[in-house]
Amino acid sequence: MVMLSAYSIRPQQVEQPFDSTKELSKVDFSKPLAANQADWVDRTSVSLLTVGPGDPLYAWFGHSALIVKQPSGTQIMYDWGIFDYEQEHFYLNFARGRMYYYVVASEATWRIQEAIDEERDVRLVELNLTDEAKFALITFLQKHIKTEYSTYLYHFYYDNCATRIRDIIDFATEGAFRAWAENEPGQGSYRQLTARNMIHSPALFWVLDTLQSRIIDTRLDRYEELFLPEKLHQAVVDFTYPDGTRLVDEVQVLQDRRDSGIRFTVSDDLVNYDWAYALFGIASTLLLLLLGSRLPSLRRIVSGLLFLALGVLGSLLLFMMLFSDMDMTYFNENILFLNPLLFASAYALLIQKKQGSRLAAYCSAIMLVLLVLKFLVPAFAQQDNIRTIAVLLPLYLSGSSFQGRRKRKKR
């Protein structure tokens, strides 16, 4: 399994159809304008739209878009969050981490109203850019929406609806935005930041948390954390040019539903829920042990089904490590105790009707060693998988062959 973990660092080489930063580097954001261009752009505005979390999983983290208001009054929204279920090989690409998204231009008024009707937070800020930068930005957007340039390879952390806009704003400010943000401390890691938007669904969060490796556990600077729309909004509001001019003068709050109780609230602070998962693991194990003292056959079946489910999860993890482009799964030490071998434990409990699994005992030992090393040797604490261990370790101990041997001795 260690060899498999090492092998998983070799990502598939998939070409980015439209490399935003590469294309932006070719644009001159200070090119002088002709008189008619200067007159047009002076009556044109570019704004950042930020939409709060929605109900579907893909909307839990909010959304970002750019809106260009033309002199005629027409408002065009440029949106990088479009994907198509009917795309060829969509589900296969999804499983392999090859999500192709699109940027599209649409009339902004109805898109904003749609977000309002969904009872989501909606805020709009006009960007204070030079006329030259504004004109170059709009020209870039018009090129980006053409069919041959509209597709990009989505990455949840590195390349999404917010990071595309983040990079555009950086180039439009001649690199000042990035230079400022990189010197500002971030709030935490990718894992810690996304946990705030998912912890309201503790089971789903635990699964997604388990499937991701130490790659998302490095502490971020403020520029890196702008993959989240809310973080991007706040950074744009906070940013000031070197000459003291603000990028944003006013925030238009079109709708605020944060305190309405309609859906989950995202905490401003990082909160540690390790203790809750530890309590869940211990409580579940105590229930299994109690069940075993009264109805040992039923406990064996329940334990077997749990190991069967964990075997499925371990198989998914192994697939993602070896055959997908989801680099956030590479180097995942959870593969040492969460892998397809757990099907053997399920087989022993369900088919052979054994009272315990030797493999579960080995996995328990591995987790105990990891816990000790994490506390004693900082180098072993690179992956934040305490929640995974907190749930699995008690369950593995209750389903291990230690239990079977103890019961045989009593007989």
Tab-separated table of C-alpha atoms in Angstrom:
chain	number	residue	atom	x	y	z
A	1	MET	CA	0.000	0.000	0.000
A	2	VAL	CA	2.926	2.356	0.617
A	3	MET	CA	4.044	1.739	-2.970
A	4	LEU	CA	0.537	2.552	-4.200
A	5	SER	CA	0.608	5.790	-2.258
A	6	ALA	CA	3.890	6.713	-3.893
A	7	TYR	CA	2.643	5.774	-7.342
A	8	SER	CA	-0.360	8.027	-6.981
A	9	ILE	CA	1.762	11.166	-7.224
A	10	ARG	CA	2.067	10.671	-10.988
A	11	PRO	CA	-0.826	12.686	-12.389
A	12	GLN	CA	-2.312	12.139	-15.800
A	13	GLN	CA	-1.126	14.771	-18.252
A	14	VAL	CA	-4.297	16.580	-19.338
A	15	GLU	CA	-3.975	19.742	-21.356
A	16	GLN	CA	-5.742	22.893	-20.157
A	17	PRO	CA	-7.908	23.974	-23.126
A	18	PHE	CA	-7.696	27.653	-22.169
A	19	ASP	CA	-4.937	28.649	-19.765
A	20	SER	CA	-6.287	31.888	-18.349
A	21	THR	CA	-3.081	33.261	-16.835
A	22	LYS	CA	-1.085	32.391	-19.945
A	23	GLU	CA	-3.567	34.220	-22.161
A	24	LEU	CA	-3.827	37.150	-19.752
A	25	SER	CA	-0.055	37.582	-19.856
A	26	LYS	CA	-0.386	38.363	-23.572
A	27	VAL	CA	-2.775	41.268	-22.936
A	28	ASP	CA	-1.504	44.841	-22.562
A	29	PHE	CA	-3.654	46.365	-19.825
A	30	SER	CA	-2.013	49.780	-20.200
A	31	LYS	CA	-2.321	50.193	-23.975
A	32	PRO	CA	-3.408	53.758	-24.865
A	33	LEU	CA	-6.948	54.088	-26.183
A	34	ALA	CA	-8.300	55.881	-29.213
A	35	ALA	CA	-10.683	58.758	-28.509
A	36	ASN	CA	-13.804	56.751	-29.352
A	37	GLN	CA	-12.602	53.818	-27.218
A	38	ALA	CA	-11.894	56.124	-24.273
A	39	ASP	CA	-15.345	57.708	-24.571
A	40	TRP	CA	-17.067	54.309	-24.677
A	41	VAL	CA	-15.188	52.743	-21.791
A	42	ASP	CA	-15.625	55.846	-19.627
A	43	ARG	CA	-19.381	55.153	-19.717
A	44	THR	CA	-18.896	51.432	-19.078
A	45	SER	CA	-18.493	49.705	-15.708
A	46	VAL	CA	-17.098	46.334	-14.625
A	47	SER	CA	-18.454	44.824	-11.408
A	48	LEU	CA	-17.877	41.697	-9.345
A	49	LEU	CA	-21.021	39.771	-8.458
A	50	THR	CA	-20.860	37.478	-5.430
A	51	VAL	CA	-23.658	35.033	-4.689
A	52	GLY	CA	-23.835	33.212	-1.366
A	53	PRO	CA	-24.290	29.462	-0.815
A	54	GLY	CA	-27.250	27.643	-2.340
A	55	ASP	CA	-28.934	24.318	-1.640
A	56	PRO	CA	-27.270	21.896	-4.149
A	57	LEU	CA	-23.847	20.540	-3.208
A	58	TYR	CA	-22.123	22.376	-6.063
A	59	ALA	CA	-23.619	25.655	-4.766
A	60	TRP	CA	-22.530	25.277	-1.132
A	61	PHE	CA	-19.475	27.449	-1.716
A	62	GLY	CA	-21.217	30.327	-3.474
A	63	HIS	CA	-20.502	31.808	-6.867
A	64	SER	CA	-18.586	34.642	-8.535
A	65	ALA	CA	-19.133	36.383	-11.865
A	66	LEU	CA	-18.188	39.602	-13.654
A	67	ILE	CA	-20.810	42.014	-14.960
A	68	VAL	CA	-20.126	44.573	-17.679
A	69	LYS	CA	-22.627	47.431	-17.867
A	70	GLN	CA	-22.497	49.095	-21.269
A	71	PRO	CA	-23.426	52.723	-22.103
A	72	SER	CA	-26.734	51.478	-23.536
A	73	GLY	CA	-27.664	50.136	-20.099
A	74	THR	CA	-27.294	46.493	-21.130
A	75	GLN	CA	-25.653	44.363	-18.423
A	76	ILE	CA	-23.708	41.291	-19.542
A	77	MET	CA	-22.741	38.647	-16.983
A	78	TYR	CA	-19.625	36.543	-17.590
A	79	ASP	CA	-19.954	33.267	-15.716
A	80	TRP	CA	-17.250	30.572	-15.365
A	81	GLY	CA	-19.456	28.114	-13.440
A	82	ILE	CA	-21.218	26.343	-16.301
A	83	PHE	CA	-21.026	22.574	-16.841
A	84	ASP	CA	-23.097	20.256	-19.013
A	85	TYR	CA	-24.435	16.876	-17.846
A	86	GLU	CA	-24.975	15.913	-21.477
A	87	GLN	CA	-21.329	16.487	-22.342
A	88	GLU	CA	-19.728	13.424	-23.960
A	89	HIS	CA	-18.259	11.064	-21.326
A	90	PHE	CA	-19.367	13.489	-18.581
A	91	TYR	CA	-19.585	10.925	-15.767
A	92	LEU	CA	-16.378	9.159	-16.782
A	93	ASN	CA	-14.559	12.488	-16.878
A	94	PHE	CA	-16.062	13.393	-13.517
A	95	ALA	CA	-14.816	10.142	-11.971
A	96	ARG	CA	-11.351	10.773	-13.385
A	97	GLY	CA	-11.233	14.373	-12.206
A	98	ARG	CA	-11.491	15.851	-15.674
A	99	MET	CA	-14.285	18.361	-15.276
A	100	TYR	CA	-14.643	20.646	-18.269
A	101	TYR	CA	-16.427	23.886	-17.470
A	102	TYR	CA	-17.432	26.793	-19.688
A	103	VAL	CA	-17.563	30.554	-19.531
A	104	VAL	CA	-20.746	32.018	-20.976
A	105	ALA	CA	-22.141	35.517	-21.402
A	106	SER	CA	-25.778	36.145	-20.529
A	107	GLU	CA	-28.070	39.020	-19.645
A	108	ALA	CA	-27.263	39.868	-16.027
A	109	THR	CA	-30.627	41.115	-14.780
A	110	TRP	CA	-32.424	37.782	-14.888
A	111	ARG	CA	-29.374	35.935	-13.529
A	112	ILE	CA	-29.310	38.229	-10.514
A	113	GLN	CA	-33.057	37.826	-10.051
A	114	GLU	CA	-32.636	34.057	-10.246
A	115	ALA	CA	-30.184	34.150	-7.322
A	116	ILE	CA	-32.531	36.423	-5.372
A	117	ASP	CA	-35.451	34.059	-6.004
A	118	GLU	CA	-33.304	31.200	-4.655
A	119	GLU	CA	-33.010	33.144	-1.373
A	120	ARG	CA	-29.247	33.515	-1.672
A	121	ASP	CA	-27.040	36.402	-0.575
A	122	VAL	CA	-26.281	38.709	-3.504
A	123	ARG	CA	-23.696	41.498	-3.486
A	124	LEU	CA	-22.328	43.680	-6.266
A	125	VAL	CA	-19.193	45.842	-6.234
A	126	GLU	CA	-17.984	48.056	-9.070
A	127	LEU	CA	-14.252	47.741	-9.748
A	128	ASN	CA	-12.251	50.951	-9.885
A	129	LEU	CA	-9.971	50.220	-12.863
A	130	THR	CA	-8.127	52.501	-15.250
A	131	ASP	CA	-9.871	53.038	-18.581
A	132	GLU	CA	-7.048	51.178	-20.334
A	133	ALA	CA	-7.309	48.185	-17.996
A	134	LYS	CA	-11.093	48.167	-18.216
A	135	PHE	CA	-11.057	48.177	-22.026
A	136	ALA	CA	-8.432	45.406	-22.182
A	137	LEU	CA	-10.384	43.346	-19.632
A	138	ILE	CA	-13.619	43.598	-21.614
A	139	THR	CA	-11.782	42.719	-24.831
A	140	PHE	CA	-10.342	39.647	-23.108
A	141	LEU	CA	-13.799	38.593	-21.897
A	142	GLN	CA	-15.242	38.919	-25.391
A	143	LYS	CA	-12.499	36.645	-26.704
A	144	HIS	CA	-12.897	34.170	-23.842
A	145	ILE	CA	-16.575	33.486	-24.586
A	146	LYS	CA	-15.901	32.447	-28.178
A	147	THR	CA	-16.496	28.734	-28.710
A	148	GLU	CA	-12.842	27.865	-29.270
A	149	TYR	CA	-11.798	29.615	-26.016
A	150	SER	CA	-14.780	29.053	-23.718
A	151	THR	CA	-13.839	25.631	-22.283
A	152	TYR	CA	-11.445	25.162	-19.391
A	153	LEU	CA	-10.350	22.285	-17.165
A	154	TYR	CA	-11.954	22.874	-13.789
A	155	HIS	CA	-10.112	22.335	-10.513
A	156	PHE	CA	-11.956	22.925	-7.260
A	157	TYR	CA	-9.046	24.688	-5.561
A	158	TYR	CA	-6.837	26.024	-8.344
A	159	ASP	CA	-9.088	26.870	-11.293
A	160	ASN	CA	-12.748	27.730	-10.742
A	161	CYS	CA	-15.257	30.551	-11.127
A	162	ALA	CA	-13.520	32.632	-8.444
A	163	THR	CA	-9.852	32.002	-9.330
A	164	ARG	CA	-10.455	32.927	-12.983
A	165	ILE	CA	-11.816	36.300	-11.876
A	166	ARG	CA	-9.077	36.677	-9.251
A	167	ASP	CA	-6.415	36.348	-11.948
A	168	ILE	CA	-8.219	38.756	-14.286
A	169	ILE	CA	-8.381	41.377	-11.531
A	170	ASP	CA	-4.704	40.836	-10.769
A	171	PHE	CA	-3.643	41.452	-14.365
A	172	ALA	CA	-5.999	44.428	-14.621
A	173	THR	CA	-4.244	45.979	-11.606
A	174	GLU	CA	-0.812	45.308	-13.152
A	175	GLY	CA	-0.023	42.644	-10.546
A	176	ALA	CA	-0.688	44.892	-7.552
A	177	PHE	CA	-3.616	42.780	-6.329
A	178	ARG	CA	-1.598	39.577	-6.155
A	179	ALA	CA	1.457	41.278	-4.633
A	180	TRP	CA	-0.745	42.653	-1.862
A	181	ALA	CA	-2.679	39.421	-1.228
A	182	GLU	CA	0.400	37.178	-1.167
A	183	ASN	CA	1.820	39.304	1.636
A	184	GLU	CA	-1.367	38.982	3.653
A	185	PRO	CA	-1.688	35.889	5.897
A	186	GLY	CA	-4.437	33.464	5.006
A	187	GLN	CA	-6.901	32.065	7.502
A	188	GLY	CA	-5.978	28.399	7.165
A	189	SER	CA	-5.605	25.506	4.733
A	190	TYR	CA	-7.844	24.414	1.860
A	191	ARG	CA	-9.283	21.725	4.125
A	192	GLN	CA	-10.016	24.092	6.992
A	193	LEU	CA	-11.614	26.732	4.781
A	194	THR	CA	-13.897	24.355	2.885
A	195	ALA	CA	-14.931	22.586	6.100
A	196	ARG	CA	-16.906	25.683	7.104
A	197	ASN	CA	-19.184	25.235	4.076
A	198	MET	CA	-19.632	21.472	4.512
A	199	ILE	CA	-19.750	20.749	8.221
A	200	HIS	CA	-23.549	21.196	8.255
A	201	SER	CA	-23.581	17.790	6.503
A	202	PRO	CA	-21.192	15.886	8.809
A	203	ALA	CA	-21.392	12.498	7.067
A	204	LEU	CA	-20.726	13.850	3.567
A	205	PHE	CA	-17.989	16.098	4.914
A	206	TRP	CA	-16.325	13.099	6.590
A	207	VAL	CA	-16.317	11.111	3.329
A	208	LEU	CA	-14.907	13.978	1.242
A	209	ASP	CA	-12.459	14.839	4.011
A	210	THR	CA	-11.227	11.230	4.097
A	211	LEU	CA	-10.712	11.046	0.333
A	212	GLN	CA	-8.377	14.063	0.300
A	213	SER	CA	-4.722	13.992	1.249
A	214	ARG	CA	-2.101	16.234	2.801
A	215	ILE	CA	-1.905	18.255	-0.427
A	216	ILE	CA	-4.770	20.410	0.876
A	217	ASP	CA	-3.277	20.858	4.351
A	218	THR	CA	-0.616	23.498	3.689
A	219	ARG	CA	-1.372	26.937	5.105
A	220	LEU	CA	-2.432	29.407	2.428
A	221	ASP	CA	-1.648	33.032	1.826
A	222	ARG	CA	-4.560	35.319	1.119
A	223	TYR	CA	-4.227	35.090	-2.677
A	224	GLU	CA	-4.452	31.298	-2.591
A	225	GLU	CA	-7.602	31.322	-0.474
A	226	LEU	CA	-9.442	33.364	-3.109
A	227	PHE	CA	-10.792	30.165	-4.655
A	228	LEU	CA	-13.802	30.849	-2.434
A	229	PRO	CA	-16.198	33.529	-3.779
A	230	GLU	CA	-16.767	35.058	-0.343
A	231	LYS	CA	-13.026	35.385	0.227
A	232	LEU	CA	-12.601	36.983	-3.209
A	233	HIS	CA	-15.337	39.510	-2.479
A	234	GLN	CA	-13.769	40.521	0.824
A	235	ALA	CA	-10.266	40.784	-0.650
A	236	VAL	CA	-11.494	43.014	-3.477
A	237	VAL	CA	-13.223	45.249	-0.923
A	238	ASP	CA	-10.087	45.397	1.252
A	239	PHE	CA	-7.554	46.011	-1.530
A	240	THR	CA	-6.005	49.440	-1.992
A	241	TYR	CA	-3.698	50.457	-4.857
A	242	PRO	CA	-0.147	51.509	-3.934
A	243	ASP	CA	-1.208	55.162	-4.416
A	244	GLY	CA	-3.965	54.782	-1.820
A	245	THR	CA	-6.891	54.481	-4.250
A	246	ARG	CA	-9.431	51.835	-3.324
A	247	LEU	CA	-10.458	49.156	-5.822
A	248	VAL	CA	-14.020	49.256	-4.446
A	249	ASP	CA	-15.755	52.360	-3.109
A	250	GLU	CA	-19.153	50.908	-2.286
A	251	VAL	CA	-20.764	47.509	-1.695
A	252	GLN	CA	-24.291	47.059	-3.040
A	253	VAL	CA	-26.138	44.474	-0.952
A	254	LEU	CA	-28.928	43.286	-3.236
A	255	GLN	CA	-30.054	40.606	-0.780
A	256	ASP	CA	-28.844	39.348	2.600
A	257	ARG	CA	-30.221	36.029	3.878
A	258	ARG	CA	-27.419	35.020	6.250
A	259	ASP	CA	-29.524	35.383	9.395
A	260	SER	CA	-32.799	34.181	7.904
A	261	GLY	CA	-32.398	30.522	8.920
A	262	ILE	CA	-33.227	29.380	5.389
A	263	ARG	CA	-30.064	27.301	5.096
A	264	PHE	CA	-26.751	26.687	6.824
A	265	THR	CA	-24.611	29.586	7.995
A	266	VAL	CA	-20.908	29.698	7.144
A	267	SER	CA	-18.818	30.549	10.193
A	268	ASP	CA	-16.365	33.431	9.861
A	269	ASP	CA	-13.914	31.549	12.076
A	270	LEU	CA	-12.292	28.140	11.760
A	271	VAL	CA	-13.915	25.609	14.084
A	272	ASN	CA	-12.407	22.271	15.087
A	273	TYR	CA	-14.893	19.392	15.100
A	274	ASP	CA	-12.424	16.572	15.794
A	275	TRP	CA	-13.990	16.015	19.209
A	276	ALA	CA	-17.444	15.469	17.684
A	277	TYR	CA	-16.175	12.771	15.324
A	278	ALA	CA	-14.258	11.131	18.173
A	279	LEU	CA	-17.427	11.036	20.269
A	280	PHE	CA	-19.332	9.573	17.328
A	281	GLY	CA	-16.704	6.862	16.834
A	282	ILE	CA	-16.685	5.942	20.515
A	283	ALA	CA	-20.486	6.004	20.819
A	284	SER	CA	-20.912	3.838	17.713
A	285	THR	CA	-18.405	1.344	19.036
A	286	LEU	CA	-20.078	1.162	22.441
A	287	LEU	CA	-23.386	0.469	20.722
A	288	LEU	CA	-21.768	-2.333	18.713
A	289	LEU	CA	-20.226	-3.838	21.836
A	290	LEU	CA	-23.544	-3.618	23.668
A	291	LEU	CA	-25.254	-5.224	20.704
A	292	GLY	CA	-22.610	-7.955	20.711
A	293	SER	CA	-23.270	-8.798	24.351
A	294	ARG	CA	-26.986	-9.270	23.657
A	295	LEU	CA	-27.189	-10.300	19.999
A	296	PRO	CA	-23.724	-11.367	18.792
A	297	SER	CA	-24.992	-12.556	15.412
A	298	LEU	CA	-26.619	-9.204	14.700
A	299	ARG	CA	-23.465	-7.363	15.781
A	300	ARG	CA	-21.428	-9.526	13.416
A	301	ILE	CA	-23.760	-8.693	10.521
A	302	VAL	CA	-23.744	-4.957	11.278
A	303	SER	CA	-19.944	-4.951	11.566
A	304	GLY	CA	-19.666	-6.892	8.328
A	305	LEU	CA	-21.855	-4.387	6.505
A	306	LEU	CA	-19.774	-1.529	7.887
A	307	PHE	CA	-16.574	-3.128	6.598
A	308	LEU	CA	-18.282	-3.728	3.268
A	309	ALA	CA	-19.142	-0.021	2.998
A	310	LEU	CA	-15.618	0.945	4.031
A	311	GLY	CA	-14.244	-1.428	1.400
A	312	VAL	CA	-16.255	0.442	-1.223
A	313	LEU	CA	-14.922	3.760	0.074
A	314	GLY	CA	-11.377	2.374	0.100
A	315	SER	CA	-11.792	1.174	-3.487
A	316	LEU	CA	-12.933	4.648	-4.516
A	317	LEU	CA	-9.915	6.156	-2.800
A	318	LEU	CA	-7.551	3.739	-4.537
A	319	PHE	CA	-9.134	4.492	-7.920
A	320	MET	CA	-8.818	8.230	-7.400
A	321	MET	CA	-5.184	7.901	-6.346
A	322	LEU	CA	-4.154	5.725	-9.284
A	323	PHE	CA	-6.426	6.578	-12.182
A	324	SER	CA	-7.758	10.103	-11.704
A	325	ASP	CA	-6.365	13.605	-12.095
A	326	MET	CA	-7.646	14.637	-8.670
A	327	ASP	CA	-4.284	15.570	-7.234
A	328	MET	CA	-5.874	16.318	-3.870
A	329	THR	CA	-6.129	12.527	-3.377
A	330	TYR	CA	-2.442	11.783	-4.037
A	331	PHE	CA	-0.173	10.763	-1.115
A	332	ASN	CA	-3.250	9.930	0.967
A	333	GLU	CA	-2.042	8.012	4.007
A	334	ASN	CA	-5.602	6.841	4.688
A	335	ILE	CA	-5.007	4.153	2.057
A	336	LEU	CA	-2.944	2.322	4.686
A	337	PHE	CA	-6.078	1.439	6.651
A	338	LEU	CA	-8.908	2.252	4.237
A	339	ASN	CA	-8.548	0.119	1.116
A	340	PRO	CA	-10.149	-2.748	-0.852
A	341	LEU	CA	-8.618	-5.320	1.514
A	342	LEU	CA	-11.466	-4.470	3.879
A	343	PHE	CA	-13.693	-6.607	1.674
A	344	ALA	CA	-11.827	-9.539	3.243
A	345	SER	CA	-12.976	-8.385	6.681
A	346	ALA	CA	-16.537	-8.107	5.419
A	347	TYR	CA	-16.279	-11.609	3.943
A	348	ALA	CA	-14.930	-13.027	7.205
A	349	LEU	CA	-17.760	-11.525	9.217
A	350	LEU	CA	-20.676	-11.997	6.821
A	351	ILE	CA	-19.842	-15.230	4.984
A	352	GLN	CA	-17.456	-17.125	7.252
A	353	LYS	CA	-19.392	-15.863	10.294
A	354	LYS	CA	-16.273	-15.082	12.272
A	355	GLN	CA	-16.619	-12.834	15.292
A	356	GLY	CA	-13.587	-10.694	14.440
A	357	SER	CA	-11.196	-9.695	11.683
A	358	ARG	CA	-7.423	-9.977	11.884
A	359	LEU	CA	-7.093	-7.284	9.200
A	360	ALA	CA	-9.080	-4.872	11.368
A	361	ALA	CA	-6.580	-5.522	14.153
A	362	TYR	CA	-3.666	-4.703	11.831
A	363	CYS	CA	-5.383	-1.522	10.637
A	364	SER	CA	-6.012	-0.522	14.246
A	365	ALA	CA	-2.322	-0.934	15.001
A	366	ILE	CA	-1.401	1.217	11.992
A	367	MET	CA	-3.725	4.002	13.135
A	368	LEU	CA	-2.404	3.876	16.685
A	369	VAL	CA	1.163	4.178	15.410
A	370	LEU	CA	0.160	7.107	13.174
A	371	LEU	CA	-1.517	8.876	16.083
A	372	VAL	CA	1.563	8.536	18.264
A	373	LEU	CA	3.840	9.739	15.459
A	374	LYS	CA	1.598	12.721	14.703
A	375	PHE	CA	1.859	13.907	18.282
A	376	LEU	CA	5.572	13.192	18.708
A	377	VAL	CA	7.046	13.853	15.248
A	378	PRO	CA	5.766	16.961	13.390
A	379	ALA	CA	6.813	15.506	10.016
A	380	PHE	CA	4.089	12.866	10.379
A	381	ALA	CA	1.400	15.474	11.055
A	382	GLN	CA	1.287	16.808	7.491
A	383	GLN	CA	-2.096	15.228	6.733
A	384	ASP	CA	-5.007	16.354	8.854
A	385	ASN	CA	-6.859	13.035	9.053
A	386	ILE	CA	-7.639	12.975	12.766
A	387	ARG	CA	-11.385	12.935	12.038
A	388	THR	CA	-10.983	9.860	9.841
A	389	ILE	CA	-8.978	8.018	12.482
A	390	ALA	CA	-11.307	9.173	15.269
A	391	VAL	CA	-14.256	7.450	13.587
A	392	LEU	CA	-12.508	4.343	12.251
A	393	LEU	CA	-10.161	3.373	15.082
A	394	PRO	CA	-12.859	2.510	17.654
A	395	LEU	CA	-14.882	0.673	14.992
A	396	TYR	CA	-11.857	-1.330	13.867
A	397	LEU	CA	-10.999	-2.233	17.442
A	398	SER	CA	-14.541	-3.468	18.055
A	399	GLY	CA	-14.482	-5.576	14.884
A	400	SER	CA	-10.952	-6.885	15.216
A	401	SER	CA	-9.854	-10.409	16.026
A	402	PHE	CA	-8.936	-9.166	19.514
A	403	GLN	CA	-12.633	-9.348	20.328
A	404	GLY	CA	-12.942	-12.851	18.936
A	405	ARG	CA	-9.938	-14.123	20.905
A	406	ARG	CA	-11.214	-12.545	24.105
A	407	LYS	CA	-14.573	-14.272	23.711
A	408	ARG	CA	-12.980	-17.631	22.938
A	409	LYS	CA	-10.921	-17.410	26.137
A	410	LYS	CA	-14.066	-16.739	28.153
A	411	ARG	CA	-15.609	-19.907	26.811
